[in-house]
Short mmCIF file of C-alpha atoms in Angstrom, two decimals:
data_model
loop_
_atom_site.label_atom_id
_atom_site.label_comp_id
_atom_site.label_asym_id
_atom_site.label_seq_id
_atom_site.Cartn_x
_atom_site.Cartn_y
_atom_site.Cartn_z
CA GLU A 1 15.95 -9.15 2.37
CA PRO A 2 14.34 -7.89 5.63
CA GLU A 3 10.55 -7.88 5.48
CA VAL A 4 7.53 -6.73 7.49
CA THR A 5 5.71 -9.67 9.06
CA GLN A 6 2.15 -9.74 10.18
CA THR A 7 0.25 -12.20 12.38
CA PRO A 8 -2.16 -13.87 12.18
CA SER A 9 -2.63 -14.24 8.42
CA HIS A 10 -6.38 -14.73 8.98
CA GLN A 11 -8.43 -13.67 12.02
CA VAL A 12 -12.08 -14.61 12.43
CA THR A 13 -13.93 -12.73 15.22
CA GLN A 14 -17.49 -12.36 16.36
CA MET A 15 -19.04 -8.95 15.94
CA GLY A 16 -18.66 -6.82 19.03
CA GLN A 17 -15.42 -8.43 20.11
CA GLU A 18 -12.02 -6.77 20.27
CA VAL A 19 -9.26 -7.82 17.96
CA ILE A 20 -5.56 -7.13 17.98
CA LEU A 21 -3.57 -7.31 14.77
CA ARG A 22 0.19 -7.68 15.12
CA CYS A 23 3.10 -6.52 13.02
CA VAL A 24 6.83 -6.70 13.24
CA PRO A 25 8.31 -3.92 11.11
CA ILE A 26 11.74 -4.00 9.61
CA SER A 27 14.21 -3.67 12.43
CA ASN A 28 15.91 -0.36 11.58
CA HIS A 29 12.68 1.40 10.46
CA LEU A 30 11.29 4.27 12.45
CA TYR A 31 7.94 4.95 10.85
CA PHE A 32 4.99 2.57 10.97
CA TYR A 33 1.67 2.51 9.25
CA TRP A 34 -1.56 0.66 9.03
CA TYR A 35 -3.73 0.46 5.88
CA ARG A 36 -6.79 -1.51 5.11
CA GLN A 37 -8.27 -2.94 1.92
CA ILE A 38 -11.96 -3.87 1.93
CA LEU A 39 -12.56 -6.59 -0.60
CA GLY A 40 -12.58 -5.24 -4.10
CA GLN A 41 -11.86 -1.70 -3.00
CA LYS A 42 -8.85 0.63 -2.73
CA VAL A 43 -6.08 0.31 -0.16
CA GLU A 44 -6.89 3.01 2.35
CA PHE A 45 -4.52 4.77 4.77
CA LEU A 46 -5.49 4.43 8.46
CA VAL A 47 -2.66 5.78 10.59
CA SER A 48 1.05 6.56 10.78
CA PHE A 49 3.12 6.27 13.96
CA TYR A 50 6.49 7.68 14.90
CA ASN A 51 8.37 8.15 18.11
CA ASN A 52 5.62 6.42 20.10
CA GLU A 53 2.82 8.65 18.91
CA ILE A 54 0.38 8.97 16.04
CA SER A 55 1.71 11.42 13.44
CA GLU A 56 -1.15 11.29 10.97
CA LYS A 57 -4.51 9.50 10.80
CA SER A 58 -7.44 9.32 8.42
CA GLU A 59 -11.11 9.89 9.13
CA ILE A 60 -11.52 6.10 9.17
CA PHE A 61 -9.28 5.91 12.25
CA ASP A 62 -11.86 6.85 14.92
CA ASP A 63 -12.06 5.99 18.61
CA GLN A 64 -12.76 2.36 17.74
CA PHE A 65 -9.10 2.02 16.61
CA SER A 66 -5.83 2.34 18.57
CA VAL A 67 -2.20 1.57 17.83
CA GLU A 68 0.61 0.70 20.15
CA ARG A 69 4.28 -0.20 20.03
CA PRO A 70 4.40 -2.26 23.19
CA ASP A 71 8.06 -3.23 22.88
CA GLY A 72 10.96 -2.61 20.58
CA SER A 73 9.74 -4.87 17.80
CA ASN A 74 5.96 -5.15 17.68
CA PHE A 75 3.44 -2.66 16.32
CA THR A 76 -0.22 -3.46 16.97
CA LEU A 77 -3.59 -2.32 15.74
CA LYS A 78 -6.49 -2.79 18.15
CA ILE A 79 -10.06 -2.70 16.96
CA ARG A 80 -12.69 -2.48 19.70
CA SER A 81 -16.36 -3.53 19.33
CA THR A 82 -15.79 -4.87 15.85
CA LYS A 83 -18.50 -4.38 13.22
CA LEU A 84 -19.25 -6.34 10.05
CA GLU A 85 -17.86 -3.50 7.95
CA ASP A 86 -14.48 -3.91 9.66
CA SER A 87 -13.96 -7.06 7.60
CA ALA A 88 -10.99 -6.29 5.34
CA MET A 89 -7.37 -7.00 4.68
CA TYR A 90 -5.21 -4.96 7.08
CA PHE A 91 -1.67 -4.12 5.97
CA CYS A 92 1.15 -2.95 8.16
CA ALA A 93 3.99 -0.98 6.55
CA SER A 94 7.22 0.58 7.72
CA SER A 95 9.85 2.93 6.38
CA PRO A 96 13.24 3.97 7.71
CA MET A 97 12.57 7.63 7.78
CA GLU A 98 10.10 10.25 6.82
CA GLY A 99 9.89 11.60 3.34
CA GLY A 100 8.83 10.17 0.03
CA HIS A 101 12.26 8.99 -0.96
CA GLN A 102 11.99 6.06 1.39
CA PRO A 103 9.18 3.88 0.15
CA GLN A 104 6.99 2.08 2.63
CA HIS A 105 7.52 -1.70 2.74
CA PHE A 106 4.34 -3.69 3.33
CA GLY A 107 3.62 -6.93 5.08
CA ASP A 108 1.45 -9.71 3.55
CA GLY A 109 -1.55 -8.51 5.51
CA THR A 110 -4.02 -9.98 8.00
CA ARG A 111 -7.38 -10.93 6.62
CA LEU A 112 -9.98 -9.97 9.28
CA SER A 113 -13.40 -11.56 9.00
CA ILE A 114 -16.14 -10.37 11.29
CA LEU A 115 -19.07 -12.72 11.72
CA GLY B 1 -8.27 15.40 -1.16
CA GLU B 2 -5.78 13.33 -3.06
CA ASP B 3 -7.16 10.98 -5.66
CA VAL B 4 -5.47 8.38 -7.83
CA GLU B 5 -7.28 6.80 -10.76
CA GLN B 6 -6.47 3.73 -12.90
CA SER B 7 -8.26 1.65 -15.42
CA LEU B 8 -9.56 -1.51 -13.89
CA PHE B 9 -8.43 -4.21 -16.28
CA LEU B 10 -5.81 -4.95 -18.95
CA SER B 11 -5.35 -8.08 -20.98
CA VAL B 12 -2.21 -8.77 -23.00
CA ARG B 13 -0.65 -11.72 -24.78
CA GLU B 14 2.48 -13.31 -23.33
CA GLY B 15 5.62 -11.72 -24.84
CA ASP B 16 3.87 -8.40 -25.63
CA SER B 17 4.40 -5.16 -23.70
CA SER B 18 1.92 -4.03 -21.10
CA VAL B 19 1.25 -0.36 -20.39
CA ILE B 20 -0.66 0.49 -17.19
CA ASN B 21 -1.78 4.07 -16.84
CA CYS B 22 -2.53 6.20 -13.79
CA THR B 23 -3.58 9.76 -13.08
CA TYR B 24 -3.29 11.60 -9.83
CA THR B 25 -4.45 14.94 -8.46
CA ASP B 26 -2.01 15.90 -5.74
CA SER B 27 0.46 18.39 -7.32
CA SER B 28 2.60 18.23 -4.22
CA SER B 29 3.36 14.51 -4.58
CA THR B 30 7.07 13.94 -4.34
CA TYR B 31 7.25 10.31 -5.07
CA LEU B 32 5.04 7.96 -7.12
CA TYR B 33 5.06 4.20 -6.72
CA TRP B 34 4.00 1.08 -8.41
CA TYR B 35 3.04 -1.87 -6.24
CA LYS B 36 2.08 -5.42 -7.36
CA GLN B 37 -0.41 -7.56 -5.53
CA GLU B 38 -0.78 -11.20 -6.38
CA PRO B 39 -3.93 -13.10 -5.28
CA GLY B 40 -4.09 -13.41 -1.49
CA ALA B 41 -0.70 -11.75 -1.06
CA GLY B 42 0.58 -8.44 0.21
CA LEU B 43 1.77 -5.39 -1.62
CA GLN B 44 5.14 -5.71 -3.31
CA LEU B 45 6.93 -2.56 -4.16
CA LEU B 46 7.97 -2.78 -7.85
CA THR B 47 9.46 0.61 -8.50
CA TYR B 48 9.14 4.26 -7.78
CA ILE B 49 10.00 7.60 -9.34
CA PHE B 50 10.82 11.05 -7.92
CA SER B 51 8.65 13.81 -9.21
CA ASN B 52 11.56 15.65 -10.85
CA MET B 53 12.28 12.68 -13.06
CA ASP B 54 10.36 11.91 -16.19
CA MET B 55 11.55 8.30 -16.77
CA LYS B 56 12.98 5.49 -14.81
CA GLN B 57 14.00 2.08 -16.21
CA ASP B 58 14.51 -1.03 -14.12
CA GLN B 59 15.07 -4.21 -16.15
CA ARG B 60 11.72 -4.98 -17.82
CA LEU B 61 9.97 -2.09 -16.12
CA THR B 62 9.84 1.48 -17.47
CA VAL B 63 8.08 4.24 -15.58
CA LEU B 64 7.09 7.45 -17.36
CA LEU B 65 5.95 10.48 -15.48
CA ASN B 66 4.28 13.51 -17.05
CA LYS B 67 4.11 15.88 -14.05
CA LYS B 68 2.30 18.60 -16.00
CA ASP B 69 -0.58 16.23 -16.82
CA LYS B 70 -0.20 14.30 -13.56
CA HIS B 71 0.02 11.08 -15.52
CA LEU B 72 2.10 8.07 -14.63
CA SER B 73 2.54 4.88 -16.57
CA LEU B 74 4.18 1.54 -16.04
CA ARG B 75 5.43 -0.45 -19.04
CA ILE B 76 6.30 -4.06 -18.59
CA ALA B 77 8.33 -5.42 -21.50
CA ASP B 78 8.02 -9.03 -22.65
CA THR B 79 5.13 -9.66 -20.32
CA GLN B 80 5.07 -13.15 -18.72
CA THR B 81 2.26 -15.16 -17.15
CA GLY B 82 3.93 -14.51 -13.78
CA ASP B 83 3.20 -10.88 -14.25
CA SER B 84 -0.52 -11.50 -13.84
CA ALA B 85 -1.55 -9.54 -10.73
CA ILE B 86 -3.16 -6.29 -9.66
CA TYR B 87 -0.92 -3.27 -10.12
CA PHE B 88 -1.44 -0.30 -7.83
CA CYS B 89 -0.27 3.18 -8.66
CA ALA B 90 0.32 5.26 -5.46
CA GLU B 91 1.41 8.76 -4.57
CA ARG B 92 3.22 9.90 -1.41
CA GLY B 93 1.99 12.89 0.43
CA TYR B 94 3.27 14.01 3.79
CA GLN B 95 3.33 10.53 5.28
CA LYS B 96 0.46 8.55 3.94
CA VAL B 97 0.43 6.82 0.62
CA THR B 98 -2.70 7.17 -1.52
CA PHE B 99 -3.40 4.22 -3.71
CA GLY B 100 -5.29 3.91 -6.93
CA THR B 101 -8.03 1.42 -7.53
CA GLY B 102 -5.61 -1.05 -9.03
CA THR B 103 -5.39 -2.49 -12.57
CA LYS B 104 -5.82 -6.15 -12.96
CA LEU B 105 -3.36 -7.46 -15.56
CA GLN B 106 -4.28 -10.68 -17.28
CA VAL B 107 -1.58 -12.31 -19.37
CA ILE B 108 -2.83 -14.70 -21.99
CA PRO B 109 -0.44 -17.55 -22.81
#
């Protein structure tokens, strides 16, 4: 069964550095998402992306964050000037189309540790 | 805003049924989901239910939805040790999915 793949599985970065998290969504999917889960807390929505632009974002997704689909397969989340509180598990998800009847399929996540 | 609440912990004996409960606030939710997360792993979609249904059964899993009370439950029949994980209830709004706090299911052999 096709799946969403994320790399790396674990990223360790010094505070203040930039980090890029990578995702390869399922190939025929059109909608892409990033979520994060701080240790012991809820999974939180960050952003959704469709047709090469952001379609919805949460208040967490401020100017420190950006997303890009640089080619036909990758979907990236860039975090600039990382802070300690950015340490979390970051999940990418994709769905074939809009609407609740197509559930989002999640990757295994990238654990981001900011030192 | 949308809110999804779950109890934090459930312990059951192997072979018993588990029932994990969830409440949500968004009356415009169209779909509700159950995801499973094993330690160190991602979010695995277990099952989902459309808001105009009140029950869905999928092998050992039964989902019950009370839309009036905004209450969702997941019943796992014949619970096995491999079912030990965190179970997230989630509701779908326009695009984003709002997750509950997760219920940690412990299965005692």
